[in-house]
Every structure is written in structure tokens, then in C-alpha cells.
Coordinates of C-alpha atoms and ligand atoms in Angstrom, one line a residue:
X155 CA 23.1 12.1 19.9
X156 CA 19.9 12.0 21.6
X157 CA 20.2 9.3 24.6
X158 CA 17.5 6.6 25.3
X159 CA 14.9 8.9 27.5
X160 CA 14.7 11.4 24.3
X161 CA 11.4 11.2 22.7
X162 CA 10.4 9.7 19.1
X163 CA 7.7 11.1 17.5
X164 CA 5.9 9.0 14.5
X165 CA 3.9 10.6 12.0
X166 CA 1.2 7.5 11.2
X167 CA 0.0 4.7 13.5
X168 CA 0.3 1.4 11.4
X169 CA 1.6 -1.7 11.8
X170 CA 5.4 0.5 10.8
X171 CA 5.0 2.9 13.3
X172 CA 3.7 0.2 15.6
X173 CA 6.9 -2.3 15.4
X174 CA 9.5 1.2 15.4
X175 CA 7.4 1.7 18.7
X176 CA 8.2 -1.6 19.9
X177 CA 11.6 -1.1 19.2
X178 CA 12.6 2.4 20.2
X179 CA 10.9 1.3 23.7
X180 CA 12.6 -1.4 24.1
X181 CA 15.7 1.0 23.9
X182 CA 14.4 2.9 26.2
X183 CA 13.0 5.5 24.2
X184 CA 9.3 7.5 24.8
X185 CA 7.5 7.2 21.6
X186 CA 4.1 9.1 20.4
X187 CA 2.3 8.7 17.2
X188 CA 0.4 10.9 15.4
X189 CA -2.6 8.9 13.5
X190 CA -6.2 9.2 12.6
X191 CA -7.3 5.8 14.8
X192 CA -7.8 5.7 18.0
X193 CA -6.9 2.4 18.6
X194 CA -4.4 1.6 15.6
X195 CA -1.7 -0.7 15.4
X196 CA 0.7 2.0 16.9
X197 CA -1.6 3.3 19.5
X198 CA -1.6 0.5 21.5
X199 CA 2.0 0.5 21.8
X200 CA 2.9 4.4 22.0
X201 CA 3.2 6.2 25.2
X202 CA 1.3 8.3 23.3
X203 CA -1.3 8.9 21.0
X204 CA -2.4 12.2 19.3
X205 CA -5.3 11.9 17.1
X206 CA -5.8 13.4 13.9
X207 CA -5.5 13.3 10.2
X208 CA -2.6 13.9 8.5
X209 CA -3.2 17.0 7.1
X210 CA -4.0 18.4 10.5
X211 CA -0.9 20.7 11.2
X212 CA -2.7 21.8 14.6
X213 CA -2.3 18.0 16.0
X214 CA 1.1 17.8 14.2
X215 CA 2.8 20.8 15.8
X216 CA 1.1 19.4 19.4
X217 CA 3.3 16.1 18.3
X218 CA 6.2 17.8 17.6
X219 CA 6.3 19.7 21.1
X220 CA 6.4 16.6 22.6
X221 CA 8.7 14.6 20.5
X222 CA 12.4 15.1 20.4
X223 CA 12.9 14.3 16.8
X224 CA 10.5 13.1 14.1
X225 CA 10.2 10.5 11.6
X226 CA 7.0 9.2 10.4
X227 CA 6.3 5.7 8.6
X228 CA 4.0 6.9 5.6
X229 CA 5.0 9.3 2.8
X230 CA 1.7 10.4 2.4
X231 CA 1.6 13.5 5.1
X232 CA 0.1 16.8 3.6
X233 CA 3.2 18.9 3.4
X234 CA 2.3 22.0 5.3
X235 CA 2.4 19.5 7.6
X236 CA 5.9 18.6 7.4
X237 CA 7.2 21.7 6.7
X238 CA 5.1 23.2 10.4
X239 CA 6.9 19.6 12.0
X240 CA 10.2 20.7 10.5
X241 CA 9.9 24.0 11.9
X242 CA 9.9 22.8 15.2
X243 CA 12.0 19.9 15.8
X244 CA 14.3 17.9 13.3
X245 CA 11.9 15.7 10.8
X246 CA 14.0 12.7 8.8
X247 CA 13.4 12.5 6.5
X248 CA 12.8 16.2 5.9
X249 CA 9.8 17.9 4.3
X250 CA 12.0 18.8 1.1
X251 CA 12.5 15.2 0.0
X252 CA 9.1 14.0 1.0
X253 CA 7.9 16.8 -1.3
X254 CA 9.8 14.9 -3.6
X255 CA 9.2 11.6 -3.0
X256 CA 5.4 12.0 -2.8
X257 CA 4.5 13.1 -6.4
X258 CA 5.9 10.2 -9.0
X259 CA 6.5 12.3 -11.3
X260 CA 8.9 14.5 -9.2
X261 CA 10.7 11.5 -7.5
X262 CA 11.3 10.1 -11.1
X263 CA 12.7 13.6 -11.9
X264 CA 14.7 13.4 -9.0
X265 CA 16.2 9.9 -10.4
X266 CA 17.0 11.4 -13.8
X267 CA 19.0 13.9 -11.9
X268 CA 20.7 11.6 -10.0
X269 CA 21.5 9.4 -13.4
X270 CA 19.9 5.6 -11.9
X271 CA 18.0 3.6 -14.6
X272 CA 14.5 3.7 -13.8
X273 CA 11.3 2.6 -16.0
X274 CA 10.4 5.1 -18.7
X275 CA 7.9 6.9 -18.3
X276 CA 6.0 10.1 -19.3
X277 CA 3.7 12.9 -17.6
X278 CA 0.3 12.3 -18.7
X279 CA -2.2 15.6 -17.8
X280 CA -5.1 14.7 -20.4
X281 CA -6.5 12.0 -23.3
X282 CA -4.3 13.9 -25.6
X283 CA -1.6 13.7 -23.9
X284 CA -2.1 10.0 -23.0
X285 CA -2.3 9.4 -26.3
X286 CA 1.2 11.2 -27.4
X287 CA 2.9 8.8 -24.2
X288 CA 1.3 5.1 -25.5
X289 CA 2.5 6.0 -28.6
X290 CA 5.8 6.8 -27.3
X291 CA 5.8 4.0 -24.8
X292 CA 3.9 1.1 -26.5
X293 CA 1.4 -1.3 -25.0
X294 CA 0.8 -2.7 -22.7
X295 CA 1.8 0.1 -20.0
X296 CA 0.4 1.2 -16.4
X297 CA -1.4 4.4 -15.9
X298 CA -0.4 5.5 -12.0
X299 CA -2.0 8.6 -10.2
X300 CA 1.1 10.6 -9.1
X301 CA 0.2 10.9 -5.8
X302 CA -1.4 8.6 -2.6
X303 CA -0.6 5.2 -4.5
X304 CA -0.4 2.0 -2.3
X305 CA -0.6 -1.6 -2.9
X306 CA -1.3 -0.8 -6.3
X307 CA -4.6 1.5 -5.9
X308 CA -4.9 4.0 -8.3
X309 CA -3.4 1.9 -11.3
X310 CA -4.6 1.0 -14.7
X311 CA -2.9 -1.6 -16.8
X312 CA -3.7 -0.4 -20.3
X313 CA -4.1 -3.4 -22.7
X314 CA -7.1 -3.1 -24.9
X315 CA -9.9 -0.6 -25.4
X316 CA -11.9 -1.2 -22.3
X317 CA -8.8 -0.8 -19.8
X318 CA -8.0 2.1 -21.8
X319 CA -11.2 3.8 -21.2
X320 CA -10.7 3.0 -17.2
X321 CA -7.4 4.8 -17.7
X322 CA -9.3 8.0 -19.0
X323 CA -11.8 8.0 -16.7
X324 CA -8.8 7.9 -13.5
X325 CA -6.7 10.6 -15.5
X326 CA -9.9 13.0 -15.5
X327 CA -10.0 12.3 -11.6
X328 CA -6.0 12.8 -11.3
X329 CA -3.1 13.9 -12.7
X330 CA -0.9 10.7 -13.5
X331 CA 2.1 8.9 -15.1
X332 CA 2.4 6.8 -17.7
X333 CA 4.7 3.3 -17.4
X334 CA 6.0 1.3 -20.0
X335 CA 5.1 -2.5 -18.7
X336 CA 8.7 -4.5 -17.4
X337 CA 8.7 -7.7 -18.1
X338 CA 11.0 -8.4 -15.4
X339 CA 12.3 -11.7 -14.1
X340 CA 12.0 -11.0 -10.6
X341 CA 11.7 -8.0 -7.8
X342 CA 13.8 -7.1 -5.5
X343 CA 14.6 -4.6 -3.0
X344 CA 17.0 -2.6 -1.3
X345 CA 16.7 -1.6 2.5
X346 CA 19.3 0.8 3.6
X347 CA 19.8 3.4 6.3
X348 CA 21.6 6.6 5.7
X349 CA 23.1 8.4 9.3
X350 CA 23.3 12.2 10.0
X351 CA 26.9 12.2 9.6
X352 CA 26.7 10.2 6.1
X353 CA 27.0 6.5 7.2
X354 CA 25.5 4.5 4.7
X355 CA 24.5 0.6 5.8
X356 CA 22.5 -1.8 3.0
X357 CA 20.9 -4.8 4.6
X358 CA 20.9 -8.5 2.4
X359 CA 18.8 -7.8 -1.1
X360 CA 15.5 -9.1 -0.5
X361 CA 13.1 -10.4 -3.5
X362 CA 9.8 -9.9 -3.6
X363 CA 6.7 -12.0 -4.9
X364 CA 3.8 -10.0 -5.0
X365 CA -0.4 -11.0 -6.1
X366 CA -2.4 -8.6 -7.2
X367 CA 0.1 -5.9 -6.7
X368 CA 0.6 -6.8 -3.0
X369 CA 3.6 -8.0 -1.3
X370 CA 2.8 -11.6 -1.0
X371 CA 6.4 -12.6 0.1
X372 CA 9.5 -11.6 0.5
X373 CA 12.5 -13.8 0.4
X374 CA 15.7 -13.0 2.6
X375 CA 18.7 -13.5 0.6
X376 CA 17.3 -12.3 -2.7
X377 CA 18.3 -15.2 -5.1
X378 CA 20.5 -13.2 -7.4
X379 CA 24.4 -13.0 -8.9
X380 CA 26.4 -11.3 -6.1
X381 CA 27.1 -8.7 -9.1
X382 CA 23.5 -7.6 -9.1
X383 CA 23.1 -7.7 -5.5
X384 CA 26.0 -5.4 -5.5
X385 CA 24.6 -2.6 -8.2
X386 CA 21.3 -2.5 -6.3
X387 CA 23.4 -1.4 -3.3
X388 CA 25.7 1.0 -5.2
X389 CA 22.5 2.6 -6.8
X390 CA 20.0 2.7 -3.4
X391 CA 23.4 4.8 -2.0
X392 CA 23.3 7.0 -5.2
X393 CA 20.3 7.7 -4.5
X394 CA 20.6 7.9 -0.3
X395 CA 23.5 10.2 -0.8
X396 CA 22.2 12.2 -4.1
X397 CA 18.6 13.1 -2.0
X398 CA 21.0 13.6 1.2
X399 CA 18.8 11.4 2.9
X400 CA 18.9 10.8 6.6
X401 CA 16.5 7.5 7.9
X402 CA 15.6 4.5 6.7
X403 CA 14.5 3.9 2.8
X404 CA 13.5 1.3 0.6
X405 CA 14.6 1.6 -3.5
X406 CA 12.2 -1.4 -5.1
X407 CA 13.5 -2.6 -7.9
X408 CA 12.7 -4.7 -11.6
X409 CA 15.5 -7.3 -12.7
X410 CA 15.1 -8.0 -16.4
X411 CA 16.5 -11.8 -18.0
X412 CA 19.9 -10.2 -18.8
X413 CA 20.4 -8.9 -15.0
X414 CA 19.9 -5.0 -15.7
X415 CA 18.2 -3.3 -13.0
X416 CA 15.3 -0.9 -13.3
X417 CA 14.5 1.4 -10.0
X418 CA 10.5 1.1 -9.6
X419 CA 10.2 3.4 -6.9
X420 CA 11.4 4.7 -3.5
X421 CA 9.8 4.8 -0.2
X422 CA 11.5 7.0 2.3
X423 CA 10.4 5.1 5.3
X424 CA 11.0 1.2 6.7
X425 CA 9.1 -1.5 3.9
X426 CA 7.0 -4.8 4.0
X427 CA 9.7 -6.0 2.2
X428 CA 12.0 -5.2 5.3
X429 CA 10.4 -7.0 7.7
X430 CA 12.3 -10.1 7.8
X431 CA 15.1 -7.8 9.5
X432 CA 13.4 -8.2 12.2
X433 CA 14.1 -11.5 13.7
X434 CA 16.5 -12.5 10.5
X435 CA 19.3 -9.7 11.2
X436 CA 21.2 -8.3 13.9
X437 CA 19.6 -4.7 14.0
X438 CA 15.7 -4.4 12.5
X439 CA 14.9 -1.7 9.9
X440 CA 13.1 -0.3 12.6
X441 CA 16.1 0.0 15.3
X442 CA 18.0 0.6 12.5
X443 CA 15.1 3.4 11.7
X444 CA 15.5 4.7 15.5
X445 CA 19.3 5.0 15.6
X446 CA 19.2 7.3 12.5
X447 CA 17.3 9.9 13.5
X448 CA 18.2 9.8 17.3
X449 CA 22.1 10.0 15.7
X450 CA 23.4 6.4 17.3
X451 CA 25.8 4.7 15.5
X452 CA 23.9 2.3 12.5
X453 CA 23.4 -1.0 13.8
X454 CA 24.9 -4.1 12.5
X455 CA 22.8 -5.7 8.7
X456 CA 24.4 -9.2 8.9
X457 CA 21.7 -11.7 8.3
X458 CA 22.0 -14.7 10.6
X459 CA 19.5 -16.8 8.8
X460 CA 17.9 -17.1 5.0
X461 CA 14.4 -15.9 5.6
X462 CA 10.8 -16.0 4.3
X463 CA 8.5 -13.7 5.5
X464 CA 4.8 -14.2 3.9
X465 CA 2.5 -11.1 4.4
X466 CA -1.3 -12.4 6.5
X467 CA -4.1 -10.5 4.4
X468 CA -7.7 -10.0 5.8
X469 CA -8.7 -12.6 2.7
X470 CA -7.5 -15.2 5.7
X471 CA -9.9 -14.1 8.2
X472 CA -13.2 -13.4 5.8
X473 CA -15.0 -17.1 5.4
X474 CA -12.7 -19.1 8.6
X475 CA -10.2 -18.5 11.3
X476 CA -6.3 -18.7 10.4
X477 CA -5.2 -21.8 11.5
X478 CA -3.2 -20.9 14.8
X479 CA -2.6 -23.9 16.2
X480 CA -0.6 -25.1 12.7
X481 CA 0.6 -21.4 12.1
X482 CA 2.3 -21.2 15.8
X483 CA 3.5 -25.3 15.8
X484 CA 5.8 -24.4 12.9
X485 CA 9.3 -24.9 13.8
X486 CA 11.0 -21.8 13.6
X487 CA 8.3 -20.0 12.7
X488 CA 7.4 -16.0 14.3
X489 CA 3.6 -14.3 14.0
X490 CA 3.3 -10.8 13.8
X491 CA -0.5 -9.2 14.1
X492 CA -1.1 -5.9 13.8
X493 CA -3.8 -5.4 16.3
X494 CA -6.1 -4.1 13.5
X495 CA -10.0 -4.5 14.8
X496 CA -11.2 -5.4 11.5
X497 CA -10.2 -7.9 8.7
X498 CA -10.6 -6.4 5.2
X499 CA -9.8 -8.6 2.0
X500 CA -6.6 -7.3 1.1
X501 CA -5.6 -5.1 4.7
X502 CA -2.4 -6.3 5.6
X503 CA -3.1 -7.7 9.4
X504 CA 0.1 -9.3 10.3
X505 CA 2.9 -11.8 9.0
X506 CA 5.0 -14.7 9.3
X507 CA 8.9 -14.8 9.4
X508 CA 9.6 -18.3 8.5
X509 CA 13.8 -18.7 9.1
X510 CA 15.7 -21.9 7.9
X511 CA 18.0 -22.6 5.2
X512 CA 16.1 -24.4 2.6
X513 CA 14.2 -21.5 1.5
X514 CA 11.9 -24.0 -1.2
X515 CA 10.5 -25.5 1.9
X516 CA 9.9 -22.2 3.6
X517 CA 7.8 -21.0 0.5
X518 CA 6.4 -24.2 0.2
X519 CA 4.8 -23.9 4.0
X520 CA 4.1 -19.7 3.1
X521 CA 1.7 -21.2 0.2
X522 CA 0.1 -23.9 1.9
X523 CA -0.6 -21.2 5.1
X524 CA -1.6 -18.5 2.2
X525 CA -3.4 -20.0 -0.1
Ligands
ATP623 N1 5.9 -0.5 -14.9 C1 5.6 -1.7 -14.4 N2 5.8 -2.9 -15.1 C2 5.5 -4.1 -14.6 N3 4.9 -4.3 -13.4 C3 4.7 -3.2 -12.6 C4 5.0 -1.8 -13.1 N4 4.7 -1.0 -12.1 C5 4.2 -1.7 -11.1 N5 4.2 -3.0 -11.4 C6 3.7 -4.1 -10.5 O1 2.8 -3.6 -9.5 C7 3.4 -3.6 -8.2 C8 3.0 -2.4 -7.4 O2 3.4 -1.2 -8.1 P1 4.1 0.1 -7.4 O3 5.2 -0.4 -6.6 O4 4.2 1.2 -8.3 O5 2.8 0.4 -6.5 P2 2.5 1.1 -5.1 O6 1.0 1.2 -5.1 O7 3.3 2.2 -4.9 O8 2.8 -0.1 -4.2 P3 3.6 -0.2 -2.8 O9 3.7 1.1 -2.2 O10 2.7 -1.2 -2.1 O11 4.9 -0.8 -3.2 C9 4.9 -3.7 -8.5 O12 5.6 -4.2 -7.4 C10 4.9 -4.6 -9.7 O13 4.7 -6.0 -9.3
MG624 MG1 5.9 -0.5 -4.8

């Protein structure tokens, strides 16, 4: 166990590594980010900052000197990287599953090993071999880029001959997958920790609503059958246990009409979809994040109150000023801003956990705030 005092070393500066900051100091730990920004959402909250990309393994090896252990809060670190980080001081996850996780083809691989359902899908290298997979798969289907994917960049939904000509032109820039299309019933996800001595903790299922492929919302319980809530548990420890994870991971998942569940993807670091943990349980994801790799015992997941938390996008801030004075007179309401300089249509800059037990009037208040 590495007492409060150690050091925690982040690999990214977001608004992930910013509220793991916030947390692992308020433990009393040091904390130091490594991120391209010099005034990012973690920077301002680190002791330290070191600047650089992340495929700089000079200014990651200077943040692994000073770091007891490392974690890091985006997959997408080059791997040399991770492996130089690795070589240094402990890395959870380690570079071996992030090499794993990063590259959607190997992750889904990884799942076919480990025997959880998951979306079919099919390596795609060329228009021939795009060809062989639509045929195989059927339309319509999504074309992803196996690598660097977020908030659905560097998809194409093939439906007709003009999205399928986008899809060519994205395969001749990188290699992808191809997706047969769920028609799912709703989203959910599983949060979960996984200790160094094998502890496995699952927070409350969350559901997720997303618009144009970004989290929108997330609602704290998921409403689904106990039965599925339990199978998305029993599979995110499958896979936890089957990777030999050690952190904090996400497992998104599809639920189709008849309740069968369909793994979308992993991420091996806390989630948007998390975030109502913190405020809505009794440990965060990002505490829960901190005790893993610093080898505390897991923290507590009991949610004390049903939750909505409704993602703020830069859309808000474009053509007027978000409403503060409704958005902080809400009862029960908590803001979260990311200290981002910059408002972007679709950059996440901050949230809003709405707790309270009629969950209809809490989505009711998340659409008339995010409209
Ligand atoms: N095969 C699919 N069938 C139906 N919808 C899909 C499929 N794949 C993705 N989507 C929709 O697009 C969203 C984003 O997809 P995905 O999770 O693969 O993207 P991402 O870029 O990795 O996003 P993030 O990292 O933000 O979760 C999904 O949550 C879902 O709403
Ligand atoms: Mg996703």
C-alpha cells in the first residue's frame, strides 16, 4: 500500500485527470499530470504539470520519476510510451492491456477470447474487403477507424451509396472495423474497479442517452430488470478478471427488446458515464480510481440517491451564456466546469448531477437546461 503522501502520476490533463486530481488530493495525495496544455482542466489542479504530447516518452519518463505509481485517464498514449512508464514505476492499467484495448480490432479479439457477446464485426483493410464484410454483415452497419476514436469521430454509418463512398474514402486514410448496426433498446454501462489483490467492486448500472454519438445523459440506476443489471456485472468482471485488470474500467453496453446484452466497447479508465459517482455514491470512480492503484482497500459503490447527470457541451456557450443563476437555483442540483478556456460545439465543458428520486422530473429539467 502506498500511504497518502505517495505520489500519483496521471497520463492526460482533462476534465478525468482533473476530478481524480481533486480527489487523490483531497486524500492527501501529490498528483502530476502529464498533458499537452498548459493550462488544461488537470493543470490547474495538479501539484504538477509536465507538458508534452503523448507520444513524448522523454516528458513521460520525467513523470514517471516523480510519480509513485501511474494511471492515466485516456487510452490513447503511444505505447512506447507506456511500456518506457512501465519500466520505471507501476502503470495500471499496464501497457500490455492498453495495447490491447487501443486497437478495436484487438480489444474485440480480446472479447472473443474471453467468450462475452459483443457486436459482430469484421476487419476491414480495403474496398474489397469492405465489400466481403457488408455482405456478411448487412446494412446498415458502422465503419470505425480502429484506433483514436472518441465521441464517435472517425465513424461512418453506411446506409446508401453516398455514405458508402465516405466510408471508402476513411478506410483509404485508416485501417478500420466494420459493425453490424444494433438496434438496441437502450445503453448502459458498467463501472467497476478491479484491486491488485483481485477485489472486484461494480457500482449501480448506469444508462446512457446519447445525441450525435455523445453522452448526452446518463441516468443513475439504469432502468433495467435486476437480471440484466446482474449479467452486465457478471460479464464487466469476466472481462476485469480475464484482461487481469487492475484500475478503474468502463464496459458500455447495447440492450436489445428481448434483454440480451451486447458489449460495445471497453475503456480502461474512469467514464462520462461514471460521473454521477461522484456526488450520488459513497466512493467516486475517481477515489475509487486512486485506491486501486495506490493498493487501499476499494471503497464502498452504494448509491445513496437515483441520479441524472446531463453532460454541458460548448453548443451552450456559442450564441448566449448558460443560464447560471437557473442552473445553480436548482434544488439539489451540483455544476461541474472543466476550466477549459474555450467553448467548442460539441467539447465537453462541464456537467450537472441532478439527485432526487423522480428521475422523469430530473430529465425533464436536463432537457429544458440542454436543449
Ligand atoms: N454498432 C452500433 N450499432 C448501433 N449504434 C452504435 C454502434 N456503434 C456505435 N453506436 C452509437 O454510437 C455511440 C458511440 O460509439 P462508440 O462507443 O463506438 O464510439 P466512441 O467514439 O468510442 O465513443 P466514446 O469513447 O465517446 O464512447 C454509441 O454509444 C452508440 O450510441
Ligand atoms: Mg463509446
Amino acid at each position: 500500500m502506498k500511504p497518502p503522501g505517495a505520489t500519483l502520476g496521471v497520463l492526460g490533463g482533462g476534465q478525468l485527470g482533473r476530478m481524480l486530481a481533486l480527489e487523490a488530493r483531497r486524500m492527501g495525495y501529490r498528483t502530476i499530470a502529464l498533458d499537452p496544455t498548459v493550462d488544461g482542466p488537470a493543470g490547474q489542479f495538479c501539484d504538477e504539470l509536465i507538458v508534452g504530447s503523448f507520444s513524448d516518452v522523454d516528458a513521460a519518463v520525467r513523470l514517471a520519476e516523480r510519480s509513485t505509481v501511474v494511471t492515466l485517464e485516456t487510452e490513447h498514449i503511444a505505447l512506447p510510451v507506456l511500456q518506457a512508464v512501465e519500466a520505471l514505476r507501476p502503470l495500471y492499467p499496464g501497457a500490455a492491456i492498453l495495447g490491447t484495448i487501443q486497437d478495436r480490432l484487438s480489444q474485440r479479439r480480446c472479447l472473443d477470447s474471453i467468450g462475452v457477446p459483443h457486436t459482430r464485426y469484421a476487419e476491414v483493410t480495403d474496398a474489397a474487403s469492405l465489400d466481403v464484410a457488408l455482405a456478411r454483415l448487412g446494412q446498415p452497419a458502422i465503419l470505425k477507424t480502429r484506433r483514436d476514436g472518441y465521441d464517435g469521430k472517425g465513424q461512418v454509418a453506411i446506409r446508401d451509396a453516398e455514405s458508402l463512398k465516405a466510408a471508402r474514402a476513411l478506410l483509404h486514410q485508416q485501417p478500420c472495423i466494420l459493425e453490424a448496426f444494433v438496434p438496441f433498446e437502450r445503453e448502459i454501462s458498467c463501472i467497476a474497479a478491479r484491486s491488485l489483490d483481485g477485489h472486484f467492486a461494480a457500482y449501480p448500472i448506469a444508462e446512457n442517452i446519447h445525441r450525435n454519438h455523445i453522452l448526452h445523459a446518463t441516468i443513475a440506476p439504469a432502468r433495467i430488470s435486476a437480471e440484466t443489471a446482474r449479467n452486465a456485472e457478471e460479464v464487466t468482471r469476466a472481462i476485469a478478471e480475464g484482461l487481469g485488470f487492475v484500475g478503474l474500467l468502463a464496459v458500455e453496453f447495447f440492450v436489445l427488446p428481448d434483454g440480451t446484452l451486447l458489449v460495445n466497447e471497453i475503456a480502461p479508465r474512469t467514464h462520462n458515464s461514471g460521473h454521477f459517482t461522484l456526488g450520488a455514491c459513497a466512493t467516486s470512480q475517481f477515489e475509487q480510481q486512486a485506491r486501486c492503484i495506490m493498493g487501499l482497500p476499494l471503497g464502498e459503490t452504494t448509491l445513496f440517491s437515483p441520479a441524472v447527470m446531463v453532460n454541458l457541451l460548448g453548443d451552450l456557450w456559442l450564441d448566449r451564456t448558460p443560464e447560471w443563476e437557473l442552473l445553480l437555483g436548482l434544488p439539489n442540483a451540483h455544476l461541474h466546469l472543466y476550466g477549459k478556456a474555450q467553448a467548442k460545439a460539441g467539447r465537453k465543458m462541464g456537467h450537472l448531477l441532478l439527485l432526487g428520486s423522480d428521475i422523469d422530473a430530473s430529465l425533464r429539467t436536463a432537457d429544458e437546461i440542454v436543449r
